[in-house]
Short mmCIF file of C-alpha atoms and ligand atoms in Angstrom, two decimals:
data_model
loop_
_atom_site.label_atom_id
_atom_site.label_comp_id
_atom_site.label_asym_id
_atom_site.label_seq_id
_atom_site.Cartn_x
_atom_site.Cartn_y
_atom_site.Cartn_z
CA MET A 21 -49.69 -48.70 213.11
CA PRO A 22 -49.67 -52.53 213.23
CA GLY A 23 -52.85 -54.54 213.64
CA THR A 24 -53.28 -57.41 216.06
CA VAL A 25 -50.69 -60.08 215.42
CA PRO A 26 -52.80 -63.09 214.35
CA GLN A 27 -52.76 -66.19 216.54
CA GLU A 28 -53.44 -68.91 213.97
CA PRO A 29 -50.67 -69.58 211.46
CA TRP A 30 -53.13 -70.24 208.61
CA PRO A 31 -55.84 -67.60 208.27
CA THR A 32 -58.90 -69.17 206.72
CA ASP A 33 -60.63 -68.32 203.44
CA VAL A 34 -58.12 -65.75 202.18
CA GLY A 35 -59.49 -63.91 199.20
CA ILE A 36 -61.26 -60.86 197.82
CA ILE A 37 -63.41 -58.98 200.33
CA ALA A 38 -64.23 -55.98 198.17
CA VAL A 39 -63.46 -54.79 194.67
CA GLU A 40 -63.70 -51.49 192.83
CA VAL A 41 -63.36 -50.83 189.12
CA TYR A 42 -62.63 -47.59 187.30
CA PHE A 43 -62.67 -46.91 183.55
CA PRO A 44 -62.47 -43.62 181.62
CA SER A 45 -65.64 -41.60 181.10
CA GLN A 46 -65.05 -41.36 177.34
CA TYR A 47 -64.81 -43.96 174.60
CA VAL A 48 -64.49 -44.37 170.87
CA ASP A 49 -66.89 -46.63 169.00
CA GLN A 50 -65.12 -49.54 167.28
CA ALA A 51 -67.45 -49.53 164.24
CA GLU A 52 -66.68 -45.82 163.71
CA LEU A 53 -62.99 -46.55 164.19
CA GLU A 54 -63.15 -49.19 161.42
CA VAL A 55 -64.36 -46.47 159.03
CA PHE A 56 -61.79 -43.95 160.25
CA ASP A 57 -58.95 -46.50 159.97
CA ASN A 58 -60.19 -47.56 156.54
CA VAL A 59 -60.30 -51.27 157.40
CA SER A 60 -63.03 -53.65 156.26
CA THR A 61 -66.36 -53.39 158.07
CA GLY A 62 -66.46 -55.91 160.91
CA LYS A 63 -62.71 -56.33 161.45
CA TYR A 64 -62.69 -54.79 164.94
CA THR A 65 -66.29 -55.51 165.93
CA ILE A 66 -66.65 -59.09 164.64
CA GLY A 67 -63.07 -60.19 163.86
CA LEU A 68 -61.70 -59.02 167.23
CA GLY A 69 -65.03 -58.88 169.09
CA GLN A 70 -64.70 -55.30 170.39
CA SER A 71 -67.51 -52.70 170.68
CA LYS A 72 -66.04 -49.67 172.47
CA MET A 73 -62.61 -48.54 173.60
CA GLY A 74 -62.10 -46.36 176.66
CA PHE A 75 -59.26 -43.84 176.57
CA CYS A 76 -57.80 -41.05 178.68
CA SER A 77 -57.01 -37.45 177.81
CA ASP A 78 -53.83 -35.81 179.11
CA ARG A 79 -55.71 -35.28 182.39
CA GLU A 80 -55.23 -38.87 183.49
CA ASP A 81 -52.09 -40.90 184.12
CA ILE A 82 -51.33 -44.09 186.04
CA ASN A 83 -51.13 -42.22 189.35
CA SER A 84 -54.53 -40.57 188.91
CA LEU A 85 -56.20 -43.85 187.86
CA CYS A 86 -54.86 -45.58 190.97
CA LEU A 87 -55.71 -42.67 193.30
CA THR A 88 -59.28 -42.76 191.99
CA VAL A 89 -59.85 -46.48 192.37
CA VAL A 90 -58.18 -46.78 195.79
CA GLN A 91 -60.06 -43.87 197.31
CA LYS A 92 -63.37 -45.15 195.94
CA LEU A 93 -62.73 -48.62 197.38
CA VAL A 94 -61.94 -47.12 200.80
CA GLU A 95 -64.94 -44.78 200.77
CA LYS A 96 -67.50 -47.31 199.59
CA ASN A 97 -66.40 -49.82 202.21
CA GLN A 98 -66.05 -47.24 205.00
CA LEU A 99 -62.51 -48.42 205.62
CA SER A 100 -59.92 -46.59 207.63
CA TYR A 101 -56.52 -46.23 205.94
CA ASN A 102 -55.19 -47.66 209.21
CA ASP A 103 -56.85 -50.97 208.32
CA ILE A 104 -54.46 -51.50 205.40
CA GLY A 105 -51.09 -53.10 206.09
CA ARG A 106 -50.02 -53.80 202.54
CA LEU A 107 -50.64 -51.97 199.27
CA GLU A 108 -49.40 -53.35 195.98
CA VAL A 109 -49.64 -51.82 192.52
CA GLY A 110 -49.42 -53.85 189.34
CA THR A 111 -48.87 -51.73 186.23
CA GLU A 112 -46.89 -51.47 183.02
CA THR A 113 -47.69 -47.78 182.59
CA ILE A 114 -44.40 -46.33 183.76
CA ILE A 115 -44.03 -42.58 184.18
CA ASP A 116 -41.11 -42.68 186.61
CA LYS A 117 -38.19 -45.08 186.55
CA SER A 118 -37.64 -44.77 190.30
CA LYS A 119 -40.62 -43.43 192.22
CA SER A 120 -43.41 -45.97 192.45
CA THR A 121 -47.11 -45.28 192.05
CA LYS A 122 -47.52 -46.93 195.44
CA THR A 123 -45.62 -44.06 197.04
CA VAL A 124 -47.89 -41.56 195.27
CA LEU A 125 -50.89 -43.40 196.75
CA MET A 126 -49.44 -42.86 200.23
CA GLN A 127 -50.85 -39.31 199.98
CA LEU A 128 -54.25 -40.87 200.64
CA PHE A 129 -52.89 -42.40 203.87
CA GLU A 130 -51.33 -39.17 205.13
CA SER A 131 -54.13 -37.90 207.36
CA SER A 132 -54.61 -41.34 208.96
CA GLY A 133 -50.98 -41.29 210.12
CA ASN A 134 -50.52 -44.83 208.78
CA HIS A 135 -47.10 -45.06 207.14
CA SER A 136 -46.62 -48.73 207.96
CA VAL A 137 -47.77 -50.11 204.62
CA GLU A 138 -45.72 -52.82 202.89
CA GLY A 139 -45.60 -53.43 199.15
CA LEU A 140 -44.53 -51.53 196.02
CA ASP A 141 -45.09 -51.70 192.26
CA THR A 142 -44.74 -54.82 190.14
CA THR A 143 -44.19 -54.73 186.41
CA ASN A 144 -44.40 -57.26 183.63
CA ALA A 145 -46.87 -56.31 180.92
CA CYS A 146 -50.40 -57.41 181.81
CA PHE A 147 -49.20 -59.78 184.57
CA GLY A 148 -48.13 -57.18 187.17
CA GLY A 149 -51.58 -57.09 188.82
CA THR A 150 -51.61 -60.85 189.26
CA SER A 151 -48.10 -60.85 190.69
CA ALA A 152 -49.19 -58.10 193.10
CA LEU A 153 -52.23 -60.16 194.04
CA PHE A 154 -50.09 -63.23 194.72
CA ASN A 155 -47.79 -61.09 196.91
CA ALA A 156 -50.81 -59.93 198.90
CA ILE A 157 -52.19 -63.45 199.37
CA ASN A 158 -48.73 -64.75 200.31
CA TRP A 159 -48.30 -61.95 202.87
CA ILE A 160 -51.59 -62.76 204.58
CA GLU A 161 -50.64 -66.44 204.68
CA SER A 162 -47.15 -65.70 206.05
CA SER A 163 -45.46 -65.01 209.38
CA SER A 164 -45.08 -61.35 208.30
CA TRP A 165 -48.81 -60.74 208.36
CA ASP A 166 -49.91 -58.26 211.04
CA GLY A 167 -53.63 -58.96 210.81
CA ARG A 168 -54.58 -56.05 208.53
CA TYR A 169 -55.98 -56.06 205.02
CA ALA A 170 -53.90 -56.01 201.88
CA MET A 171 -54.98 -53.89 198.96
CA VAL A 172 -54.04 -54.68 195.37
CA VAL A 173 -54.35 -52.16 192.58
CA ALA A 174 -54.01 -53.08 188.91
CA GLY A 175 -54.08 -50.11 186.56
CA ASP A 176 -52.96 -49.20 183.05
CA ILE A 177 -53.40 -46.92 180.11
CA ALA A 178 -53.18 -49.23 177.09
CA VAL A 179 -52.31 -47.26 173.98
CA TYR A 180 -50.75 -48.37 170.69
CA ALA A 181 -49.18 -46.47 167.80
CA THR A 182 -51.32 -45.93 164.69
CA GLY A 183 -51.79 -49.28 162.97
CA ASN A 184 -53.45 -52.64 163.42
CA ALA A 185 -52.90 -52.87 167.20
CA ARG A 186 -54.38 -49.46 168.10
CA CYS A 187 -57.95 -50.79 168.22
CA THR A 188 -56.91 -53.23 170.98
CA GLY A 189 -56.19 -50.47 173.50
CA GLY A 190 -58.17 -49.47 176.57
CA ALA A 191 -57.61 -48.05 180.06
CA GLY A 192 -58.74 -48.59 183.61
CA ALA A 193 -57.97 -49.73 187.11
CA VAL A 194 -59.24 -52.34 189.55
CA ALA A 195 -58.59 -52.29 193.30
CA MET A 196 -59.15 -55.36 195.46
CA LEU A 197 -59.28 -55.65 199.22
CA ILE A 198 -57.66 -58.91 200.29
CA GLY A 199 -58.17 -60.53 203.66
CA LYS A 200 -59.34 -63.62 205.54
CA ASP A 201 -62.92 -64.93 205.74
CA ALA A 202 -63.54 -63.45 202.30
CA PRO A 203 -66.60 -64.07 200.11
CA LEU A 204 -64.32 -64.92 197.13
CA VAL A 205 -61.76 -67.43 198.41
CA PHE A 206 -58.60 -68.38 196.52
CA ASP A 207 -58.00 -72.13 196.20
CA ARG A 208 -54.80 -73.23 197.88
CA GLY A 209 -52.14 -75.43 196.33
CA VAL A 210 -53.30 -75.19 192.71
CA ARG A 211 -51.70 -72.02 191.35
CA SER A 212 -49.74 -72.84 188.18
CA ILE A 213 -47.09 -70.58 186.69
CA TYR A 214 -45.46 -70.46 183.25
CA MET A 215 -42.70 -67.96 182.46
CA GLN A 216 -40.41 -67.66 179.46
CA HIS A 217 -38.26 -65.15 177.58
CA ALA A 218 -40.06 -63.75 174.50
CA TYR A 219 -40.05 -60.48 172.58
CA ASP A 220 -43.75 -60.55 171.73
CA PHE A 221 -44.70 -57.18 173.26
CA TYR A 222 -42.33 -54.87 175.13
CA LYS A 223 -41.64 -51.20 175.81
CA PRO A 224 -37.95 -50.45 175.31
CA ASN A 225 -38.52 -46.84 174.24
CA MET A 226 -38.71 -44.77 177.41
CA ASP A 227 -39.77 -41.67 175.43
CA SER A 228 -42.97 -43.30 174.24
CA GLU A 229 -46.08 -44.79 175.84
CA TYR A 230 -46.32 -47.25 172.95
CA PRO A 231 -45.10 -50.84 172.99
CA LEU A 232 -43.28 -52.67 170.22
CA VAL A 233 -45.61 -55.50 169.28
CA ASP A 234 -45.20 -58.66 167.26
CA GLY A 235 -48.95 -59.27 167.18
CA LYS A 236 -48.95 -62.81 165.80
CA LEU A 237 -46.12 -63.89 168.10
CA SER A 238 -48.01 -62.43 171.08
CA VAL A 239 -51.05 -64.54 170.23
CA LYS A 240 -48.90 -67.66 169.88
CA CYS A 241 -47.13 -66.94 173.19
CA TYR A 242 -50.49 -66.37 174.93
CA LEU A 243 -51.94 -69.68 173.70
CA HIS A 244 -48.72 -71.59 174.45
CA ALA A 245 -48.66 -70.17 178.00
CA LEU A 246 -52.32 -71.17 178.37
CA ASP A 247 -51.53 -74.78 177.37
CA LYS A 248 -48.67 -74.93 179.87
CA CYS A 249 -50.71 -73.41 182.70
CA TYR A 250 -53.59 -75.79 181.91
CA GLU A 251 -51.23 -78.77 182.20
CA ALA A 252 -49.87 -77.78 185.62
CA TYR A 253 -53.18 -76.49 186.99
CA THR A 254 -55.11 -79.64 186.06
CA GLN A 255 -52.42 -81.79 187.66
CA ARG A 256 -52.66 -79.86 190.93
CA ALA A 257 -56.42 -79.49 190.83
CA THR A 258 -56.71 -83.25 190.41
CA GLN A 259 -54.39 -83.86 193.38
CA THR A 260 -56.41 -81.49 195.57
CA GLY A 261 -59.76 -82.89 194.45
CA ILE A 262 -61.01 -79.76 192.63
CA ILE A 263 -61.10 -81.86 189.49
CA GLY A 264 -62.72 -85.20 190.28
CA GLU A 265 -61.33 -88.51 189.07
CA ASN A 266 -61.85 -88.93 185.30
CA ALA A 267 -63.40 -85.46 185.14
CA SER A 268 -62.37 -82.68 182.78
CA LEU A 269 -61.32 -79.17 183.77
CA ILE A 270 -64.22 -77.57 181.92
CA ASP A 271 -66.72 -79.59 183.95
CA SER A 272 -64.99 -78.77 187.21
CA ALA A 273 -65.55 -75.03 187.17
CA ASP A 274 -68.57 -72.79 186.66
CA ALA A 275 -66.64 -69.97 185.03
CA PHE A 276 -63.38 -69.40 183.13
CA VAL A 277 -62.08 -65.86 183.10
CA PHE A 278 -59.14 -64.97 180.85
CA HIS A 279 -56.92 -61.96 180.39
CA SER A 280 -58.61 -60.27 177.43
CA PRO A 281 -56.47 -58.44 174.84
CA TYR A 282 -59.63 -58.63 172.68
CA CYS A 283 -62.73 -60.75 173.12
CA LYS A 284 -62.18 -63.04 170.14
CA LEU A 285 -58.89 -64.25 171.63
CA VAL A 286 -60.77 -65.17 174.80
CA GLN A 287 -63.23 -67.27 172.83
CA LYS A 288 -60.27 -68.95 171.13
CA SER A 289 -58.70 -69.49 174.55
CA PHE A 290 -61.79 -71.20 175.89
CA ALA A 291 -61.72 -73.41 172.78
CA ARG A 292 -58.07 -74.12 173.62
CA VAL A 293 -58.98 -75.34 177.12
CA PHE A 294 -61.65 -77.47 175.44
CA LEU A 295 -58.98 -78.84 173.06
CA ASN A 296 -56.70 -79.71 175.98
CA ASP A 297 -59.56 -81.56 177.69
CA PHE A 298 -60.38 -83.32 174.41
CA LEU A 299 -56.80 -84.51 173.86
CA LYS A 300 -56.68 -85.86 177.43
CA GLU A 301 -60.05 -87.61 177.19
CA PRO A 302 -59.44 -91.41 176.82
CA SER A 303 -62.71 -92.06 174.94
CA PRO A 304 -64.18 -88.84 173.57
CA ASP A 305 -67.88 -88.83 172.70
CA PHE A 306 -67.92 -87.87 169.01
CA SER A 307 -71.68 -87.97 168.86
CA GLY A 308 -72.03 -85.57 171.79
CA ARG A 309 -69.64 -83.00 173.26
CA TYR A 310 -66.83 -83.64 170.81
CA ALA A 311 -68.95 -83.87 167.63
CA GLY A 312 -67.08 -82.72 164.53
CA LEU A 313 -63.64 -83.20 166.08
CA GLU A 314 -62.79 -86.74 164.87
CA SER A 315 -60.16 -85.50 162.43
CA PHE A 316 -58.37 -83.50 165.15
CA ARG A 317 -57.78 -86.40 167.53
CA ASN A 318 -54.04 -86.45 166.85
CA LEU A 319 -53.55 -82.70 166.79
CA LYS A 320 -50.29 -81.56 168.39
CA LEU A 321 -50.73 -78.54 170.62
CA GLU A 322 -47.50 -76.90 169.47
CA ASN A 323 -48.49 -77.13 165.77
CA SER A 324 -52.01 -75.84 166.12
CA TYR A 325 -51.77 -72.19 167.20
CA PHE A 326 -52.81 -70.93 163.77
CA ASP A 327 -54.58 -74.04 162.45
CA ARG A 328 -57.73 -72.27 161.25
CA ASP A 329 -59.69 -75.51 160.54
CA ALA A 330 -59.07 -76.86 164.01
CA GLU A 331 -59.78 -73.48 165.59
CA LYS A 332 -63.10 -73.17 163.78
CA ALA A 333 -64.20 -76.73 164.66
CA LEU A 334 -63.17 -76.27 168.30
CA MET A 335 -64.94 -72.93 168.62
CA THR A 336 -68.11 -74.46 167.17
CA ALA A 337 -67.95 -77.51 169.45
CA SER A 338 -67.26 -75.42 172.57
CA ASN A 339 -69.63 -72.56 171.76
CA SER A 340 -72.46 -73.41 174.17
CA LEU A 341 -70.04 -74.00 177.06
CA PHE A 342 -68.25 -70.73 176.16
CA THR A 343 -71.59 -68.93 176.23
CA THR A 344 -72.35 -70.01 179.78
CA LYS A 345 -68.88 -70.22 181.32
CA THR A 346 -66.86 -67.38 179.77
CA LYS A 347 -68.91 -64.96 177.69
CA PRO A 348 -70.50 -63.35 180.78
CA SER A 349 -67.00 -62.24 181.87
CA LEU A 350 -66.47 -60.17 178.71
CA LEU A 351 -68.66 -57.14 179.44
CA LEU A 352 -65.85 -54.75 180.44
CA ALA A 353 -63.42 -56.22 177.90
CA ASN A 354 -65.92 -55.62 175.11
CA GLN A 355 -66.97 -52.15 176.33
CA VAL A 356 -63.64 -50.71 177.49
CA GLY A 357 -61.00 -52.78 175.68
CA ASN A 358 -57.77 -54.21 176.98
CA MET A 359 -57.05 -52.52 180.29
CA TYR A 360 -53.78 -54.55 180.53
CA THR A 361 -53.19 -55.47 184.22
CA PRO A 362 -56.83 -54.96 185.31
CA SER A 363 -58.24 -56.85 182.31
CA LEU A 364 -58.51 -60.22 184.10
CA TYR A 365 -60.07 -58.63 187.18
CA GLY A 366 -62.46 -56.61 185.03
CA GLY A 367 -63.44 -60.03 183.68
CA LEU A 368 -64.12 -61.28 187.19
CA VAL A 369 -66.22 -58.19 187.97
CA SER A 370 -68.18 -58.69 184.72
CA TYR A 371 -68.86 -62.29 185.66
CA LEU A 372 -70.10 -61.30 189.13
CA LEU A 373 -72.48 -58.80 187.54
CA SER A 374 -73.80 -61.21 184.93
CA VAL A 375 -76.26 -63.22 187.03
CA SER A 376 -78.28 -62.77 190.19
CA PRO A 377 -76.28 -63.22 193.43
CA ALA A 378 -78.18 -66.42 194.29
CA ASP A 379 -76.92 -67.96 191.05
CA LEU A 380 -73.30 -67.37 192.08
CA ILE A 381 -73.39 -69.35 195.32
CA GLY A 382 -70.53 -71.82 195.59
CA HIS A 383 -69.31 -71.18 192.04
CA ARG A 384 -65.73 -72.01 191.19
CA VAL A 385 -63.97 -69.57 188.86
CA VAL A 386 -60.76 -70.46 187.03
CA LEU A 387 -58.61 -67.48 186.04
CA PHE A 388 -55.86 -67.24 183.42
CA SER A 389 -53.48 -64.32 183.61
CA TYR A 390 -51.03 -63.47 180.81
CA GLY A 391 -48.40 -60.76 180.49
CA SER A 392 -46.17 -60.57 177.44
CA GLY A 393 -42.49 -61.08 177.76
CA LEU A 394 -43.77 -63.51 179.21
CA ALA A 395 -45.36 -64.36 182.56
CA SER A 396 -48.57 -66.31 183.08
CA ALA A 397 -50.60 -68.15 185.69
CA MET A 398 -53.74 -70.20 186.12
CA PHE A 399 -55.43 -70.17 189.52
CA SER A 400 -58.92 -70.37 190.92
CA LEU A 401 -61.32 -69.09 193.51
CA ARG A 402 -64.64 -70.18 194.85
CA ILE A 403 -67.54 -67.96 195.73
CA THR A 404 -68.87 -68.26 199.26
CA LYS A 405 -71.58 -70.86 199.90
CA ASP A 406 -73.62 -68.51 202.06
CA LEU A 407 -74.95 -65.16 200.92
CA GLY A 408 -73.56 -63.26 203.90
CA PRO A 409 -73.41 -59.47 204.28
CA LYS A 410 -69.81 -59.32 202.94
CA PHE A 411 -70.87 -60.93 199.68
CA HIS A 412 -73.86 -58.60 199.33
CA LYS A 413 -71.72 -55.57 200.09
CA LEU A 414 -69.16 -56.65 197.47
CA LEU A 415 -71.86 -56.87 194.82
CA GLU A 416 -73.73 -53.76 195.97
CA ASN A 417 -70.54 -51.72 195.58
CA LEU A 418 -70.36 -52.78 191.93
CA SER A 419 -73.91 -51.72 191.15
CA ASN A 420 -72.70 -48.52 189.43
CA VAL A 421 -70.63 -50.35 186.80
CA LYS A 422 -73.29 -50.93 184.12
CA LYS A 423 -74.77 -47.45 184.56
CA ASP A 424 -71.33 -45.82 184.38
CA LEU A 425 -70.55 -47.75 181.19
CA HIS A 426 -73.79 -46.46 179.73
CA ASP A 427 -73.25 -42.87 180.91
CA ARG A 428 -69.86 -42.46 179.20
CA VAL A 429 -69.34 -39.88 176.49
CA LYS A 430 -68.79 -41.12 172.93
CA VAL A 431 -65.97 -39.29 171.17
CA ALA A 432 -65.45 -39.27 167.40
CA PRO A 433 -62.41 -41.19 166.08
CA GLU A 434 -60.95 -37.88 164.84
CA GLU A 435 -60.98 -36.54 168.42
CA PHE A 436 -59.58 -39.81 169.75
CA ASP A 437 -56.76 -39.58 167.21
CA LYS A 438 -56.03 -35.97 168.24
CA THR A 439 -55.93 -37.04 171.88
CA MET A 440 -53.44 -39.80 171.06
CA LYS A 441 -51.25 -37.24 169.23
CA LEU A 442 -51.44 -34.87 172.20
CA ARG A 443 -50.42 -37.67 174.59
CA GLU A 444 -47.51 -38.51 172.24
CA GLU A 445 -46.30 -34.91 172.10
CA THR A 446 -46.63 -34.23 175.81
CA HIS A 447 -45.50 -37.59 177.22
CA ASN A 448 -42.82 -36.89 179.86
CA LYS A 449 -42.94 -33.16 179.14
CA ALA A 450 -42.04 -30.75 181.96
CA PRO A 451 -43.21 -28.24 182.83
CA TYR A 452 -46.62 -29.09 181.45
CA ALA A 453 -50.16 -27.84 182.03
CA PRO A 454 -52.72 -30.42 180.84
CA VAL A 455 -55.42 -29.08 178.55
CA GLY A 456 -58.04 -31.87 178.54
CA SER A 457 -61.52 -31.06 179.81
CA THR A 458 -62.38 -32.26 183.32
CA LYS A 459 -66.10 -31.71 182.78
CA GLU A 460 -66.85 -35.26 181.62
CA LEU A 461 -64.89 -37.06 184.34
CA PHE A 462 -66.94 -39.21 186.75
CA PRO A 463 -67.48 -37.81 190.26
CA GLY A 464 -64.58 -38.77 192.51
CA THR A 465 -62.04 -38.99 189.66
CA TRP A 466 -58.52 -37.75 190.36
CA TYR A 467 -56.90 -35.81 187.50
CA LEU A 468 -53.58 -34.21 186.69
CA THR A 469 -53.44 -30.43 187.20
CA GLU A 470 -49.77 -29.75 186.58
CA VAL A 471 -46.34 -31.19 185.94
CA ASP A 472 -43.84 -28.65 187.28
CA SER A 473 -40.34 -27.98 185.97
CA MET A 474 -39.00 -30.63 188.41
CA TYR A 475 -41.36 -33.23 186.85
CA ARG A 476 -43.42 -33.29 190.06
CA ARG A 477 -47.04 -34.15 189.35
CA MET A 478 -49.97 -32.46 191.04
CA TYR A 479 -53.52 -33.78 191.14
CA ASP A 480 -57.00 -32.70 192.10
CA ARG A 481 -60.26 -34.62 192.49
CA VAL A 482 -63.69 -34.11 190.90
CA PRO A 483 -66.06 -33.63 193.86
CA LEU A 484 -68.39 -36.48 194.79
CA VAL A 485 -72.02 -35.71 194.02
CA GLN A 486 -74.16 -34.69 196.99
CA ILE A 487 -77.53 -36.41 197.07
CA PRO A 488 -80.56 -34.98 198.94
CA ASN A 489 -80.26 -37.18 202.07
CA GLY A 490 -76.88 -35.60 202.73
CA ASN A 491 -74.88 -38.64 201.64
CA VAL A 492 -72.45 -38.64 198.75
CA LYS A 493 -72.81 -40.62 195.54
CA ASN A 494 -69.64 -42.35 194.36
N1 ACO B 18 -65.17 -59.03 159.26
C1 ACO B 18 -65.02 -60.00 160.18
N2 ACO B 18 -63.81 -60.46 160.58
C2 ACO B 18 -62.71 -59.89 160.03
C3 ACO B 18 -62.80 -58.88 159.06
C4 ACO B 18 -64.10 -58.46 158.66
N3 ACO B 18 -64.28 -57.51 157.78
N4 ACO B 18 -61.55 -58.52 158.70
C5 ACO B 18 -60.70 -59.28 159.43
N5 ACO B 18 -61.41 -60.12 160.21
C6 ACO B 18 -60.89 -61.07 161.20
C7 ACO B 18 -59.69 -61.84 160.75
O1 ACO B 18 -60.05 -62.98 160.00
C8 ACO B 18 -59.06 -62.18 162.09
O2 ACO B 18 -59.75 -63.24 162.71
P1 ACO B 18 -59.04 -64.67 162.93
O3 ACO B 18 -57.77 -64.39 163.69
O4 ACO B 18 -60.03 -65.39 163.76
O5 ACO B 18 -58.82 -65.21 161.57
C9 ACO B 18 -59.35 -60.96 162.94
O6 ACO B 18 -60.42 -60.29 162.29
C10 ACO B 18 -58.19 -59.99 163.03
O7 ACO B 18 -57.71 -59.75 161.76
P2 ACO B 18 -56.16 -59.85 161.44
O8 ACO B 18 -55.94 -59.54 160.01
O9 ACO B 18 -55.59 -61.12 162.00
O10 ACO B 18 -55.69 -58.62 162.34
P3 ACO B 18 -54.29 -57.93 162.38
O11 ACO B 18 -53.20 -58.90 162.12
O12 ACO B 18 -54.32 -56.70 161.56
O13 ACO B 18 -54.24 -57.46 163.92
C11 ACO B 18 -53.64 -58.23 166.14
C12 ACO B 18 -54.66 -58.29 165.01
C13 ACO B 18 -52.36 -58.95 165.72
C14 ACO B 18 -54.23 -58.92 167.37
C15 ACO B 18 -53.31 -56.75 166.46
O14 ACO B 18 -54.49 -56.06 166.77
C16 ACO B 18 -52.33 -56.60 167.59
O15 ACO B 18 -51.12 -56.69 167.39
N6 ACO B 18 -52.82 -56.31 168.85
C17 ACO B 18 -51.97 -56.11 170.01
C18 ACO B 18 -51.32 -57.39 170.50
C19 ACO B 18 -52.26 -58.29 171.29
O16 ACO B 18 -53.31 -57.90 171.74
N7 ACO B 18 -51.80 -59.55 171.51
C20 ACO B 18 -52.54 -60.51 172.32
C21 ACO B 18 -51.80 -61.07 173.53
S1 ACO B 18 -50.65 -59.96 174.25
C22 ACO B 18 -51.49 -58.67 175.03
O17 ACO B 18 -52.32 -58.86 175.87
C23 ACO B 18 -51.14 -57.29 174.68
#
């Protein structure tokens, strides 16, 4: 059912109109996990900067996560499924080598009769959601656009084998409604891309949910990609006037949101942007912003990925800017862990929830997306200058996030470990009847009820809670 074919070739203010986030209702405490894993106290909580890690039982898979977040976005915004002309899924949680999660989501569209929905799944580690988002923006700005909204879903279950990477897992999904005249508007002409072949993190074993990870290489690749994206983004942002003449990138934006494998890497990444600005600065102020950095003036980017002295000095020098411009975006990353594709967008949601709406007016947010293998991008958006109803609605619909984080159930590391073993043993099993409890799931959560002998997956939904005025609580 096509919408009205738009008259103007360039729809204005294309961006995010609404956003919904979903994370599991159970978590393991990182301090308790340190004890269970027999690592030194503080390694996960201070060394990596993580507090809690969300995880799924065998009741949830990539399809159920996406069903949950899409339906909630539609319900909260009173949308009709007919309003959506494109639906994209970004994920690296693959449970079928042919049938996309997008096609599973078409069940939600069935009763509307809308089968005219472009878009499929996109995969490359944590970058698939960003690629899906770019597809959606491009569609709206193209001659193929039929005037309807695009919806982008980023979802993943991030699990690692026993060992030093396991504590950097997480799970969740973010759905975004993309359209014109949006309250969060993507900047045009500045998107920078860096892609390269690397075996830093990959999933060649189809029988396992776990990746093969070269942890140190993945950190190096992430920081290298960040340097490259910084270079191209700053060039374009200078040409388009986002970065003023002789100004630095850090001063040109109110917030920097990064893909977060773990929070400490994000702090190091902010320090890296600071380093890039510092190296470009013709006459750095060593008694002010760049105090303590004199000896790093001739640092070479490519030799400094694991230079601990430089890293420490840069993190100290950039700490107050990090605290205002990036730390507020780390709420979900710290409380849920690495959600993979939704991680960056969870960062954006966290930032939006960190201050009062009035304090967000006109803010520019720079985003860095990274997916191992590798694919990366730096791009930016600006928050509307007027606090219109769309902006209020966007924020109002996120008002459950902090309460839901708080209301989750803490599970002992022993139980978490058992759940991981169960997922290992039953991954791709058919027929299979999941055994995980559905009692703790949030209202409105879709869950797996059965995998039949033909590997077909069946789902059901936890009812929404009725509240006394007859409405439903999402
Ligand atoms: N108290 C405080 N800090 C501590 C303690 C302690 N008791 N023990 C260790 N630390 C610090 C370390 O000094 C280190 O900090 P530093 O890097 O600032 O020096 C940090 O904690 C981590 O310790 P390491 O020994 O470096 O950790 P390890 O090598 O065992 O594992 C790693 C870390 C490589 C990140 C691993 O968890 C991993 O492979 N994760 C998955 C890959 C990943 O997330 N890569 C990032 C980009 S790709 C992606 O998004 C998936």
